[in-house]
């Protein structure tokens, strides 16, 4: 008995030190299916030890203190809020994923949620759409649109751009595209695409008989023709690779990488109705 | 003061009119109820239809206004509102945003009619639309709706009122048409029905008035037809009954006529009898007078002879004593003296007897003695009868008399009872005709029954049953050729029954007959008050035969 007691005592005194020894601090904004998916992908490929903290579980998290005391080699931020918080400290390198709106600053790397514009442009190319209407908020998606315009010029697609500064402008801007485009490109821009204005895209699509190429499956059911979606699990794995490089001693690459994998889905009935090229999607 | 009363015209009292009234009123009420019900239902339906339409209109508008409202596109909203306001029942359209700011309005008419339907439908963002972020995160579609504004419609219900008026008018017209049609139909049916009824009634009235040969000319196998048949059958049986009655009445009349004839015959018989008696009485009284006169001189002569003889005899005796035997009329004096004395007495005696007989005959014939209420001693009546019959006595008939003692008096007429007894005694004697017979005459008092009984018994031929049935018929006689009148028993029966008594004849064929006269004893107090019989002759020992 006394031996057992002694053993237990040793175990209890040692556990904290054991628990605190980890490589990656995984900072997750909140409990969310999408985040969890990405985290699972990350954990699958990450060879270092990981501690996961969900911000929604804490009223206020003192990240500085945690990094000072626990010395993680890397912080992986999942979601906008986590990224914002992680950028407030500069001691530990930061990687991010699943953050749509937060701006990565300084030496912060990761995988963005926006697919490479080329992928979309190739879809438009397949469709034979020469002029593609794009609504965007320059404050949010200005950079991405700039890249897209450059890429479009290369593959002979003309992007007809409309700037939107408030969600309520969307319907009017869409109306201004009447007769000027062969397809619509819906960007994951919270100003251009808000719950109130979403249906305007599809009404436009219906009225003008132009396909809407969008970024998430849900829009297919509303009338979208083709959706190019990110693979959240794969994004996790992609970030795990980056993390490994950082853990190996390299500083993180600045700016985000686009997700390496995209899933193409299409709404067959819409495709059929708009008589689009059958090769689209799949 | 004259009382005023609701005076109904005569047709209003008829069954037909009343039925017709009831029918038409009922149908009118039903039609009115139906029309009211129909109009109300239709109106409600119309109103709810309008509300539904308004709701639909507002919902469609809300749906269409969603994007323009979101984009605050007033132009588009105005166009939408204008389009909606074109619907005829829409009075005004307004679209407001979440804060209640008016974004679009179309007012068609300012005049606000009484009843306006105010329809408000919220405009909400489509459900299940996610933000791009959520979509990227693969969050499931929610279903919360966000209200972003409101569509307000004012609907005019004056169309409903117009429709109501049209509906009421049409329903009323149809209802009245229906009512008229059904009333006409009812009238026709009622006419048919009540015609049969009136026929029936007419028939009944005729039959009731006595025209039993009348018949209700109604055929058909409905209730009325059956009633008519029943009434016809009744009338037929009544008719039959009346015919029977008539026949019976005729028969009765005939029978009565016969009876009257019979009566007349009887009365005639009595008249004949009376007449006979009266003439007999007259004959007897004149005869008595004729006889009495010479008889009186005979008696006087007898007396004289007797007296003279009484005076002459001592002289003749002296002669005989002195002279000795001598002859008178060829007879020696002593013998002649005896014969003279005896004959002289006999002259007077027989003359008195003649006088008595004549007196008796006269009493019997003349007797006015119709008076019933007189004191009557039955034994006296028997003696009187016998004295009348004295001369009729036949050698070969023996008459025995046994008179009861202390027989109370009876109220009645001695004359008549005498006549009865004479009749009975004569019949009894006649029944013994041609052979030696016996006639027993007896009187007695039956104290137990309070009756006085006179019995006349003979041992004659008796009475055959056929005869017995007709004994008391007037003029019935088996001895008509022997001078029978057939009135004896008839009159006797009449007299006895007048006295409250009865006359019976019991007979055994070949052995004899008993005739019984039974008379009720009068109460002593009554009898005491009655006068004694007039012309009553005391029983004469001379008349007592055998
Ligand atoms: N004592 C009697 N015995 C037999 N027959 C009698 C006797 N009394 C009456 N009759 C019958 O009754 C009939 C009627 O009698 P009555 O009226 O006295 O009429 P009449 O003596 O004139 O015939 C007689 O004819 C006779 O046949
Ligand atoms: Mg006679």
mmCIF file of N, CA and C in Angstrom, chain B residues 23 157 171 281 387 412 528-529:
data_model
loop_
_atom_site.group_PDB
_atom_site.id
_atom_site.type_symbol
_atom_site.label_atom_id
_atom_site.label_comp_id
_atom_site.label_asym_id
_atom_site.label_seq_id
_atom_site.Cartn_x
_atom_site.Cartn_y
_atom_site.Cartn_z
ATOM 1 N N UNK B 23 -99.776 26.334 -46.898
ATOM 2 C CA UNK B 23 -98.725 25.884 -47.808
ATOM 3 C C UNK B 23 -97.890 27.057 -48.289
ATOM 4 N N UNK B 157 -64.241 47.031 -49.622
ATOM 5 C CA UNK B 157 -65.270 45.979 -49.597
ATOM 6 C C UNK B 157 -66.566 46.434 -50.264
ATOM 7 N N UNK B 171 -81.373 36.490 -55.626
ATOM 8 C CA UNK B 171 -81.950 35.455 -54.774
ATOM 9 C C UNK B 171 -83.430 35.705 -54.583
ATOM 10 N N UNK B 281 -186.227 -7.832 -24.107
ATOM 11 C CA UNK B 281 -186.762 -7.190 -22.898
ATOM 12 C C UNK B 281 -188.109 -6.545 -23.166
ATOM 13 N N UNK B 387 -184.559 -19.307 -11.030
ATOM 14 C CA UNK B 387 -185.969 -18.999 -11.200
ATOM 15 C C UNK B 387 -186.286 -18.588 -12.621
ATOM 16 N N UNK B 412 -170.782 -5.666 -7.526
ATOM 17 C CA UNK B 412 -171.064 -5.969 -8.918
ATOM 18 C C UNK B 412 -172.538 -5.883 -9.235
ATOM 19 N N UNK B 528 -169.990 -2.476 2.503
ATOM 20 C CA UNK B 528 -170.969 -1.859 3.408
ATOM 21 C C UNK B 528 -171.560 -0.591 2.828
ATOM 22 N N UNK B 529 -170.813 0.104 2.042
ATOM 23 C CA UNK B 529 -171.268 1.374 1.513
ATOM 24 C C UNK B 529 -172.172 1.187 0.302
#
